[in-house]
Short mmCIF file of C-alpha atoms in Angstrom, two decimals:
data_model
loop_
_atom_site.label_atom_id
_atom_site.label_comp_id
_atom_site.label_asym_id
_atom_site.label_seq_id
_atom_site.Cartn_x
_atom_site.Cartn_y
_atom_site.Cartn_z
CA PRO A 215 0.00 0.00 0.00
CA GLU A 216 2.93 2.40 0.45
CA ASP A 217 3.83 2.43 -3.25
CA LEU A 218 0.48 3.69 -4.49
CA ARG A 219 0.21 7.39 -5.21
CA ARG A 220 -2.84 9.52 -5.90
CA VAL A 221 -2.72 11.18 -9.30
CA ASP A 222 -4.93 13.22 -11.64
CA ALA A 223 -7.45 11.27 -13.72
CA ALA A 224 -5.32 11.68 -16.87
CA GLN A 225 -2.35 9.91 -15.21
CA ALA A 226 -4.37 7.20 -13.46
CA GLN A 227 -3.80 3.48 -13.93
CA PHE A 228 -7.03 2.85 -12.02
CA SER A 229 -9.89 4.75 -10.42
CA GLY A 230 -12.21 3.80 -7.62
CA ARG A 231 -14.42 5.05 -4.84
CA VAL A 232 -13.43 5.40 -1.21
CA ALA A 233 -15.12 2.70 0.86
CA SER A 234 -13.56 3.91 4.10
CA SER A 235 -10.65 5.97 5.37
CA PHE A 236 -8.67 6.02 8.59
CA SER A 237 -6.47 8.92 9.62
CA LEU A 238 -3.37 7.50 11.27
CA GLY A 239 -1.46 10.66 12.13
CA ASP A 240 1.24 10.99 9.48
CA HIS A 241 -0.77 9.14 6.80
CA THR A 242 -4.26 8.02 5.85
CA ARG A 243 -5.28 4.43 5.13
CA LEU A 244 -7.80 4.27 2.28
CA VAL A 245 -9.94 1.29 1.38
CA ILE A 246 -10.85 1.75 -2.28
CA ASP A 247 -13.59 -0.06 -4.17
CA ALA A 248 -12.08 -0.41 -7.64
CA GLY A 249 -15.09 -2.21 -9.09
CA GLY A 250 -16.12 -5.83 -9.31
CA ASP A 251 -14.40 -7.85 -6.60
CA THR A 252 -11.37 -5.54 -6.50
CA THR A 253 -10.58 -3.78 -3.23
CA ILE A 254 -7.37 -1.80 -2.83
CA VAL A 255 -5.91 -0.77 0.52
CA ALA A 256 -3.62 2.23 0.16
CA ARG A 257 -1.47 4.33 2.46
CA VAL A 258 -1.42 7.96 1.31
CA GLN A 259 0.39 10.97 2.74
CA ASP A 260 -2.43 13.39 1.87
CA ARG A 261 -3.52 15.47 4.82
CA ARG A 262 -7.15 15.81 3.84
CA VAL A 263 -10.45 14.25 4.71
CA PHE A 264 -11.72 11.46 2.46
CA HIS A 265 -15.40 10.57 2.50
CA PRO A 266 -17.04 7.29 1.48
CA GLY A 267 -17.99 7.60 -2.17
CA ASP A 268 -15.21 10.07 -3.08
CA THR A 269 -13.58 9.19 -6.40
CA VAL A 270 -9.83 8.63 -6.23
CA HIS A 271 -7.34 7.98 -9.04
CA GLY A 272 -4.16 6.03 -8.49
CA ALA A 273 -0.95 4.81 -10.04
CA ILE A 274 1.70 2.36 -8.91
CA ASP A 275 5.12 1.38 -10.22
CA ALA A 276 4.79 -2.03 -11.86
CA GLN A 277 7.92 -3.26 -10.05
CA ALA A 278 6.20 -2.68 -6.71
CA VAL A 279 3.32 -5.07 -7.52
CA LEU A 280 3.33 -8.51 -5.95
CA SER A 281 0.98 -10.95 -7.65
CA LEU A 282 -0.39 -13.64 -5.36
CA PRO A 283 -1.86 -16.88 -6.67
CA GLY A 284 -5.64 -16.86 -6.62
CA ALA A 285 -8.38 -19.41 -6.94
CA ALA A 286 -8.43 -21.38 -10.17
CA GLU A 287 -10.71 -19.87 -12.78
#
């Protein structure tokens, strides 16, 4: 979650809606509904209030992604 950064819509690799947010002092933990069965948990340094339903746009360096094996399709 530390490698995700909020970006403008034009730079986004994905967009989603805030499901919940938790202010943890020096950062905020966002739970993002990215559609379907995809939920993203992100740690952002933004010092602002996020509300459920807010649209957020994100990007992440491909080398920071860890793919875990899932259920067989």
